[in-house]
Backbone as a ProteinNet text record, in pm:
[ID]
protein_1_A
[PRIMARY]
EEAYRITEEATKAALDYAEEGRMEWEIEAKAKSVMYSLGAEGTSYPIWVCSGPNTSLSLCRSTDRKIGKNELVQLSLGAKYKGYCGNMCRPFVIGSPPDKIKKLMEVGLEAEEKAIENIGPGVKAAEVYRIFKGILDKYGYGQFALYGPAHGTGMQECEGPWLDDKTGITIQPNMVFNVDIWLSDGEAGLRYEDGIVVTETGVKELTTYKREIITK
[TERTIARY]
1433.7	1529.1	1669.8	1707.9	1841.1	1851.7	1746.1	1746.8	1768.7	1705.8	1723	1860.5	1911.6	2045.8	2150	2140	2233.2	2218.5	2094.7	2070.1	2132.8	2118.7	2174.4	2327.1	2389	2534.7	2581.3	2507.2	2541	2525.7	2424.8	2405.1	2521.2	2564.3	2679.6	2802.3	2826.4	2943.2	2933.5	2814.9	2796.2	2821.1	2771.1	2793.9	2942.3	3011.2	3154.4	3233.5	3190.6	3261.9	3236.6	3121	3081.7	3174.7	3215.3	3294.7	3279.3	3313.8	3302.3	3381.3	3319.1	3385	3355.8	3303.2	3265.8	3139.4	3131.8	3012.2	2903.8	2779.4	2666.5	2676.3	2706.6	2708.9	2822.5	2928.7	3037.1	2989.5	2907.7	2856.4	2755.9	2673.3	2582.4	2661.1	2768.3	2849.7	2909	2951.1	3005	2898.6	2777.7	2669.2	2638.6	2632.3	2604.3	2712.3	2836.5	2947.8	2931.7	2894.8	2875.9	2755.7	2646.4	2528.5	2563.1	2631.2	2662.7	2761.6	2854.1	2952.2	2888	2771.4	2701	2591.7	2582.1	2488.6	2363	2349.6	2231.1	2228.6	2109.4	2095.3	2075.6	2054.5	2034.2	1982	1939.1	1875.3	1724.7	1657.2	1512.6	1434.2	1501.9	1445.7	1565.3	1547.4	1662.1	1706.8	1808	1852.3	1920.8	1935.9	2000.2	2063.5	2154.8	2213	2194.5	2137.7	2120.7	2164.2	2197.2	2253	2208.7	2214.8	2183.3	2047.6	2040.5	1912.5	1849.6	1929.1	1874.8	1784.3	1786.9	1702.8	1557.1	1525.4	1389.6	1285.5	1329.6	1236.9	1223.8	1103	1080.3	1150.5	1150.5	1221.3	1330.1	1448.4	1561.2	1651	1768.1	1872.1	2005.8	2108	2241.4	2300.3	2371.9	2433.7	2582.6	2649.6	2791.5	2813	2706	2720	2808.9	2902.2	2990.7	2926.3	2935.8	2876.3	2955.1	2881.1	2943.9	2930.5	2997.5	2993.2	2867.4	2815.5	2700.2	2573.8	2561.1	2439.7	2381	2252.4	2180.1	2220	2242	2265.1	2165.9	2106.9	2007.3	2053.3	2055.3	2079.8	1946.2	1916.8	1796.8	1842.2	1857.3	1923.6	1836.4	1844.7	1769.6	1828.5	1844.5	1897.5	1785.3	1794.9	1703	1777.5	1714.3	1775.1	1671.4	1699.4	1609.5	1466.3	1455.9	1325.3	1259.5	1319.2	1259.3	1335.2	1261.5	1316.2	1337.8	1457.7	1485.8	1493.3	1484.1	1497	1529.7	1612.1	1652	1694.5	1650.4	1685.1	1734.7	1842	1898.1	1948.8	1908.4	1970.8	2088.4	2186	2298.2	2359.9	2448.3	2518.3	2665.5	2752.8	2895.9	2923.6	2949.2	2964.3	2848.5	2790.6	2679.8	2555.4	2442.1	2320.3	2269.3	2230.7	2163.4	2038	1993.4	1880.7	1758.1	1723.9	1602.1	1616.4	1738.5	1761.4	1756.6	1814	1808.7	1664.4	1580.9	1440.3	1371.4	1398.4	1342.2	1380.5	1507.1	1554.6	1482.5	1469.8	1405.5	1259.8	1188.2	1047.1	1033.8	1120.4	1117.2	1139.8	1236.1	1263.9	1147.8	1089.3	975.1	859.2	834.4	724.7	749.9	874.1	903.6	892.2	948.2	942.8	798.5	715.4	575.6	499.8	532.2	466.2	501.3	630.3	672.9	610.9	604.9	549.1	401.8	329.7	184.8	137.2	225.8	188.9	188.7	85.1	76.6	-46.2	-58	-173.4	-303.3	-404.9	-535.7	-552.1	-446.2	-452.6	-506.3	-593.3	-644.8	-538.9	-526	-431.2	-460.6	-587.9	-626.8	-577.9	-567	-519.7	-370.6	-293.3	-150.6	-132.3	-212.3	-203.4	-238.5	-341	-383.2	-270.1	-200.3	-88.6	24.8	58.1	163	131.5	9.8	-28.5	-33.6	-70.8	-74.3	63.4	166.2	303.2	343.5	316.9	353	279.8	151.6	73.5	124.6	163.1	209.9	331.4	418.4	540.1	531.2	414.9	394.7	435.3	447.3	487.1	373.5	255.9	146	112.1	129.2	93.1	183.1	299.8	394.4	385.2	294.9	282.5	230.9	301.3	261.7	178.7	195.3	128.6	140.1	88.1	91.3	228.9	240.1	370.8	430	358.2	412.6	339.7	409.7	350.9	405.1	332.5	374.9	500.6	564.8	683.9	695.7	779.1	796.7	859.3	777.8	829.5	859	801	836.1	876	959.2	1000.6	882.9	791.3	674.5	549.5	464.7	340.8	237.2	114.3	12.2	33.6	-32.3	-126.2	-56.1	-126.4	-78	-146	-68.2	-127.1	-168.1	-294	-347.9	-489.3	-557.9	-693.1	-800.3	-763.1	-858.3	-883	-783.2	-797.9	-885.6	-889.3	-974.2	-922.8	-794.6	-743	-712.9	-713	-666.1	-535.7	-433.1	-300.1	-304.9	-241.1	-242.9	-101.5	-83.7	47.7	99.2	230.7	304.2	297.8	229.5	240.9	380.9	437.2	569.8	554.1	610.2	598.3	734.1	742.9	845.9	782	832.2	791.7	870.3	800.2	859	814.9	903	869.8	941	866.1	916.9	872.5	966.3	937.3	1007.5	935.6	992	945.7	1030.4	989	961.7	950.6	928.1	1055.2	1169.1	1299.6	1386.4	1414.3	1489.5	1392	1434.7	1352	1438.1	1380.1	1453.5	1358.9	1417.5	1339.2	1411.1	1337.6	1380	1294	1358.1	1280.6	1346.2	1263	1309.3	1203.3	1248.4	1156.6	1114.1	989.2	936.5	846.6	838	742.2	647.6	518.4	419.9	416.5	426.7	422.3	288.7	275.2	152	138.3	250.4	247.1	295.2	348.3	401.7	467.9	594.4	668.1	811.1	869.9	1011.6	1075.7	1177.4	1241.4	1353.3	1353.1	1449.9	1572.8	1560	1674.5	1661.8	1774.5	1772	1893.8	1991.4	2121.1	2109.7	2165	2172.5	2039.6	1937	1809.3	1820	1891	1927.8	1970.5	2001.4	2058	2204.1	2235.5	2367.9	2451.5	2564.4	2662.8	2798.3	2883.8	3018.9	3121.5
-3050.1	-2981.5	-2981.5	-3092.9	-3099.7	-3007.4	-2997.9	-2905.6	-2762.2	-2726.3	-2590.8	-2572.7	-2676.8	-2665.7	-2640.6	-2715.5	-2697	-2557.4	-2513.8	-2379.9	-2272.2	-2287.3	-2187.8	-2185.2	-2301.9	-2306.2	-2241.8	-2263.2	-2200.1	-2048.4	-2002.2	-1858.3	-1797.2	-1864.5	-1816.4	-1803.5	-1905.9	-1904.7	-1793.8	-1772.6	-1667.4	-1529.7	-1508.6	-1380.1	-1357.9	-1461.8	-1449.2	-1419.6	-1479.3	-1468.8	-1335.7	-1277.2	-1154.9	-1039.1	-966.4	-846.1	-755.9	-631.6	-533.8	-582.5	-574.4	-614.5	-756.5	-840.5	-975	-968.8	-1056.4	-1063.2	-1145.3	-1112.7	-1179.9	-1332.2	-1378.9	-1522.8	-1591.8	-1518.4	-1578.4	-1615.1	-1529.2	-1556.4	-1671	-1673.5	-1787.1	-1917.2	-1915.6	-2035.7	-2083.3	-1990	-2025.3	-2096	-2041.2	-2102.6	-2242.3	-2258.8	-2390.6	-2491.4	-2448.3	-2536.4	-2591.1	-2504	-2546.9	-2640.9	-2607.3	-2694.5	-2836.5	-2848.9	-2982.5	-3054.9	-2981.2	-3045.3	-3099.5	-3045.5	-3089.3	-3192.2	-3234	-3341.9	-3301.4	-3175.9	-3135.3	-3206.3	-3242.7	-3303.4	-3198	-3076	-2965.5	-2845	-2745.7	-2629.5	-2650.2	-2586.1	-2605.7	-2520.3	-2427.7	-2343	-2274.8	-2202.5	-2131.9	-2016.7	-2041.8	-1943.5	-1825.5	-1715.1	-1598.7	-1508.1	-1425.3	-1313.4	-1192.8	-1086.1	-964.7	-843.5	-735.3	-618	-490.3	-380.5	-249	-246.6	-196.2	-186.6	-321.9	-427.7	-561.4	-611.7	-545.8	-590.6	-548.4	-471	-416.9	-523	-639.3	-745.8	-848.3	-893.9	-994.2	-1125.7	-1162.9	-1281.3	-1235.8	-1293	-1241	-1356	-1323.4	-1420.5	-1351.8	-1430.7	-1374.7	-1334.6	-1221.8	-1172	-1149.9	-1094.2	-1062.6	-921.5	-861.5	-730.1	-740	-647.1	-644.3	-567.2	-623.5	-561.4	-436.8	-330.1	-204.4	-178.9	-77	-39.9	40.1	22.9	98.5	75.6	-41.9	-73.6	-205.3	-220.7	-338.6	-461.1	-572.3	-702.5	-801.2	-885.5	-981	-1123.7	-1204.9	-1348.4	-1420.9	-1502.9	-1586.8	-1728.7	-1810.6	-1939.9	-2051.3	-2167.5	-2282	-2412.3	-2508.3	-2640.1	-2744	-2844.1	-2957.7	-3078.2	-3146.4	-3263.1	-3374.6	-3485.6	-3601.8	-3561.3	-3469.4	-3429.1	-3315.9	-3272.8	-3165.1	-3034.3	-2926.2	-2795.9	-2705	-2650.2	-2545.1	-2411.4	-2305.8	-2172.9	-2071.1	-1972.8	-1867.1	-1745.4	-1628.6	-1506.7	-1399.7	-1332.8	-1224.7	-1112.9	-988.7	-873	-824.8	-762.6	-705.9	-592.2	-518.3	-406.4	-414.8	-398.5	-385.1	-236.7	-198.8	-57.5	-12.6	101.2	156.8	166.1	115.9	125.3	268.6	315.4	444.8	444.3	561.6	572	495.4	506.2	441.1	288.8	239.3	95.2	46.2	123.4	86.8	80.2	174	172.7	47.5	11.8	-111.1	-231.3	-238.6	-349.3	-352.7	-238.4	-232.2	-277.8	-231	-267.5	-415.2	-464.6	-606	-695.8	-659.7	-736.8	-732	-614.5	-603	-689.2	-687.3	-766.3	-915.9	-959.5	-1101.9	-1145	-1067.4	-1102.7	-1109.8	-1014.7	-1014.8	-1133.3	-1169.4	-1285.5	-1412	-1432.5	-1551.2	-1553.1	-1436.6	-1424.5	-1462.9	-1436.4	-1455.5	-1583.7	-1654.2	-1783.5	-1889.2	-1970.8	-2076.8	-2161.2	-2273.9	-2361.4	-2294.6	-2308.8	-2250.8	-2106.7	-2045	-1905.2	-1899	-1803.9	-1783.5	-1715.3	-1765.1	-1704.2	-1556.3	-1521	-1382.2	-1289.3	-1342.2	-1259.8	-1229.8	-1329.1	-1306.5	-1206.6	-1222.1	-1129.1	-987.1	-972.4	-838.9	-768.1	-839.4	-780.8	-742	-832.7	-808.2	-686.3	-683.7	-573	-441.4	-447.2	-325.9	-263.8	-347.2	-295.2	-227.8	-293.1	-234.1	-102.3	-100.1	22.8	135.5	100.9	201.9	278	206.2	268.7	310.3	293.2	340.3	243.5	113.2	14.9	-79.5	-58.3	-150.8	-168.9	-64.9	-72.9	-166.9	-198.7	-284.5	-430.9	-462.7	-600.9	-690	-801.2	-893.6	-1009.3	-1043.4	-1159.1	-1150.1	-1249.7	-1251.1	-1282.7	-1293.8	-1305.5	-1445.6	-1547.2	-1683.2	-1772	-1875.8	-1976	-2113.1	-2215.4	-2350.8	-2388	-2494.7	-2545.2	-2694	-2761.1	-2905.2	-2964.8	-3025.3	-3082.8	-2974.7	-2859.1	-2740.1	-2631.5	-2538.1	-2428.7	-2339.1	-2325	-2238.6	-2314.8	-2346	-2418.5	-2374.5	-2416.8	-2382.3	-2453.6	-2406.7	-2294.8	-2159.9	-2055.3	-1918.4	-1854	-1779	-1702.9	-1566.8	-1555.2	-1430.2	-1411	-1312.8	-1283.6	-1343	-1442.6	-1499.4	-1648.3	-1723.9	-1869.5	-1917.3	-1843.1	-1881.2	-1998.3	-2031.9	-2148.4	-2115.7	-2219.5	-2212.5	-2290.5	-2231.2	-2294.1	-2413.8	-2524.8	-2649	-2695.6	-2773.3	-2831.4	-2913.7	-2912.3	-2984.9	-2919.4	-2806.8	-2730	-2668.3	-2665.7	-2607.4	-2486.9	-2374.7	-2250.5	-2186.9	-2114.1	-2012.3	-1878.5	-1814	-1676.2	-1590.9	-1528	-1471.3	-1325.8	-1234.4	-1091.7	-1024.9	-1001.7	-923.2	-779.1	-686.7	-546.4	-460	-360.3	-271.7	-129.3	-36.2	104.6	154.6	64	99.4	107.5	109.9	114	-3.7	-13.4	-126	-223.4	-348.2	-448.2	-545.3	-603.1	-701.2	-808.1	-918.7	-1028.2	-1089.2	-1098.1	-1178.6	-1303.9	-1421.1	-1545.1	-1652.3	-1720.7	-1827.8	-1936.1	-2058.4	-2169.5	-2190.3	-2232.5	-2265.1	-2388.9	-2461.7	-2571.5	-2534.7	-2548.2	-2522.2	-2642.3	-2615	-2719.5	-2714.1	-2796.1	-2795.4	-2666.5	-2599.6	-2481.6	-2353	-2360.4	-2240.7	-2276.2	-2237	-2271.6	-2309.8	-2393.2	-2423.8	-2358	-2274.8	-2203.2	-2287.7	-2301.7	-2385.7	-2308.7	-2179.6	-2093.7	-1963.8	-1918.8	-1797.6	-1708	-1752.4	-1685.3	-1540.6	-1449.9	-1307.3	-1249.5	-1272.7	-1206	-1065.5	-981.4	-848.8	-764.4	-638.3	-555.2	-597.5	-656.2	-712.1	-613.7	-575.4	-492.6	-560.1	-530.5	-588.5	-479
1025.7	1112.7	1051.6	990.4	930.3	809.4	731.3	617.3	664.5	775	829	892.4	956	1014.1	904.5	795.8	684.1	625.3	610.1	555.8	643.7	774.8	866.6	858.7	848.5	836.9	706.4	599.4	471.4	478.9	552.3	569.6	647.7	753.2	829.8	739.4	657.7	569.8	465.6	411.5	310.9	371.3	492.8	559.5	587.5	632.2	659.6	531.9	422.2	295.1	224.2	248	177.5	212.1	110.3	130.7	9.7	27.2	-80.6	-202	-319.2	-442.5	-486.5	-398.2	-441.7	-526.5	-625.2	-707.8	-638.5	-670.9	-607.4	-622.9	-743.4	-766.9	-691.1	-660.1	-582.5	-441.5	-383.3	-249.1	-253.4	-358.6	-375.4	-386.7	-464.2	-482.2	-349.8	-265.9	-134.5	-51.1	-51.5	25.1	-26.4	-156.9	-214.7	-177.1	-180.8	-145.5	-4.8	87.7	226.3	236.9	169	172.7	130.5	16	-35.5	54.1	112.4	200.1	327	363.3	483.8	454.7	329.1	296.9	224.4	184.3	108.6	-26	-71.9	-203.7	-311.7	-270.2	-363.2	-287.8	-361.4	-299.4	-299.5	-206.7	-195.2	-293.9	-359.8	-465.6	-531.3	-642.2	-702	-611.4	-530.5	-431	-498.2	-422.9	-482.4	-377.5	-426.8	-353.4	-442	-389.5	-469.9	-388.1	-457.9	-390.1	-458.1	-381.4	-437.5	-505	-628.2	-697.7	-728.6	-727.4	-754.2	-643.7	-527.5	-416.1	-431.7	-532.6	-545.3	-576.6	-626.9	-663.9	-551.7	-528	-424.2	-457.2	-583.5	-631.8	-726.9	-713.3	-789.8	-834.1	-884.5	-915.8	-894.8	-868.7	-849.4	-983.9	-984.4	-1107.1	-1081.5	-1183.4	-1166.1	-1111.9	-1057	-995.5	-871.4	-858.5	-742.8	-628.5	-510.2	-391.5	-353	-327.5	-287.4	-138.2	-92.7	48.4	77.8	197.3	248.4	166.2	104.4	29.9	77.8	52.8	97.5	16	85.9	22	82.8	-2.1	44.7	19.3	124.2	111.9	118.7	18.8	19.6	-11.2	92.3	81	137.8	76.1	126.6	77.7	168.4	134.6	138.9	49.6	52.4	107.5	203.3	266.2	273.3	205.2	201.2	164.4	69.3	18.9	93	203.8	283.1	262.6	264.6	226.4	347.7	357.4	454.2	382.9	458.6	398.6	507.2	469.4	563	481.2	519.5	446.9	544.3	504.5	584	494	522.1	458.7	543.5	479.1	553.4	473.3	537.9	475.5	512.4	413.3	440.5	460.4	583.3	616.6	703.8	669.8	748	662.1	708.8	628.9	621.1	502.9	493	580.1	618.9	711.6	663.3	534.2	485.5	485.4	465.3	470.9	614.9	706	847	895.5	850.5	889.4	835.9	709.8	654.4	740	776.9	859.8	994.2	1057.5	1188.6	1180.7	1079.5	1065.6	1029.2	939.9	904.4	1024.1	1107.9	1228	1326.6	1344	1434	1386.2	1255.6	1200.5	1218.5	1197.8	1213.7	1359.4	1449	1590.7	1640.7	1597.8	1641.3	1582.9	1459.1	1399.5	1476.6	1503.4	1577.1	1716.6	1778.5	1914	1917.5	1808.6	1809.3	1741.4	1672.4	1614.3	1723.6	1725.8	1825.4	1802.1	1870.3	1850.8	1893.2	1807.1	1837.7	1793.7	1742.4	1698.6	1555.7	1529	1394.7	1306.8	1184.5	1090.9	1070.8	1065.8	1042.2	1153.1	1275.8	1386.5	1371.5	1331.3	1308.4	1194.5	1090.7	977.8	1021.4	1104.2	1148.5	1221.8	1307.6	1383	1288.2	1197.4	1098.9	1011.7	956.7	867.7	943.8	1071	1151.6	1167.5	1181.3	1191.8	1062.3	949.7	820.2	797.1	830	809.9	899	1021.4	1116.8	1063.5	993.1	942.5	795.4	734.5	597.7	488.2	521.8	421.9	381.3	433.8	409	262.5	183.3	41.4	-36.5	18.9	-51.6	-8.2	84.6	131.9	19.5	-6.3	-112.2	-59	68.2	126.4	278.3	346.1	491.5	546.7	679.9	744.2	746.7	700.1	705.1	605.8	562.5	473.5	510.1	470.8	497.7	420.5	465.5	397.8	428	350.2	369.4	246.1	159.7	36.1	-67.1	-48.6	-124.2	-25.3	-71.5	17.1	51.8	-41	-19.8	-62.4	35.1	7.7	110.8	91.8	188.1	321.1	426.2	428.8	443.7	405.6	420.8	541.5	616.7	727.7	674.2	641.5	588.6	641.7	586.9	635.3	544.4	462.4	366.5	387.4	430.9	436.1	550.3	660.1	773.2	854.5	843	914.7	1060.5	1141.2	1278.9	1287	1344.5	1352	1447.1	1404.1	1480.7	1512.7	1620.8	1649.3	1531	1515.5	1411.3	1274	1260.3	1137.2	1130.8	1011.5	990.1	898.9	939.9	863	839.3	730.2	715	750	853.6	880.9	783	691	569.7	555.7	592.6	590.7	474.4	366.9	254	274.9	265.6	292.3	189.9	138.1	36.4	61.7	18.8	21.4	-120	-214.7	-353.6	-435.3	-367.2	-435.5	-392.5	-264.6	-210.2	-145	-135	-68.9	9.5	113.8	194	245.3	286.4	340.9	461.1	571.8	686.2	684.6	694	688.9	774.5	853	941.2	949.8	979.4	995	1138.8	1156.6	1288.8	1279.7	1389.1	1404.3	1518.1	1494.8	1600	1694.3	1824.1	1926.3	2001.5	2102.6	2182.4	2263.3	2288.2	2375.9	2309.6	2188.8	2123.4	1992.9	1977	1855.4	1891	1806.3	1811.1	1690.1	1713.6	1604.4	1544.3	1411.8	1342.4	1296.1	1276.6	1243.2	1321.3	1376.6	1458.6	1435.5	1358.2	1350.6	1304.1	1382.3	1350.5	1301.2	1381.2	1353.5	1412.4	1339.5	1387.8	1267.4	1289.5	1183.4	1166.1	1052	1028.7	947.7	1002.8	930.3	941	844.1	842.5	822.1
[MASK]
++++++++++++++++++++++++++++++++++++++++++++++++++++++++++++++++++++++++++++++++++++++++++++++++++++++++++++++++++++++++++++++++++++++++++++++++++++++++++++++++++++++++++++++++++++++++++++++++++++++++++++++++++++++++

């Protein structure tokens, strides 16, 4: 929980700091500064900020590219605290998102909300995947899906189990997941990601800040 709290605070600071003309690595540096000031021992993986055409890759790194107006920017941030990994991802736009980017955001948010809504104790992973994949297919993004809507986390930012249609697992209380929605239209890509803990009756959400279309 503390790893996710630190991650969320770093995400807030990065969003506040971001503005047109700042370089990607400058925003990453701001997030890292906040993480360490709050007690993080490091990052939970090589974090990044990417923008414009750099968002096309599911995994990226921060560069000296300057953020422009009305273009997609992706924050992928995670703090490690006492060996445990947090993670949180948010896309945003400084200005107004182009129509195709706004659609990506809307579908990504719908997919994440539905995944969180349907994850719970006793639920089959394949059922959550079916709902998630159905949303992507409905809007024409199914061909770009790289994996299911959530994966385990803990000592690593990304570890098993995976919620997909292959593992055959049943979700149990005390499992911890990152609900991780990577979405692409073949040119731009974005990721919404938040941590959850499965409880006896549903889920406890570990990060929730600005799970919405973010513009500045």
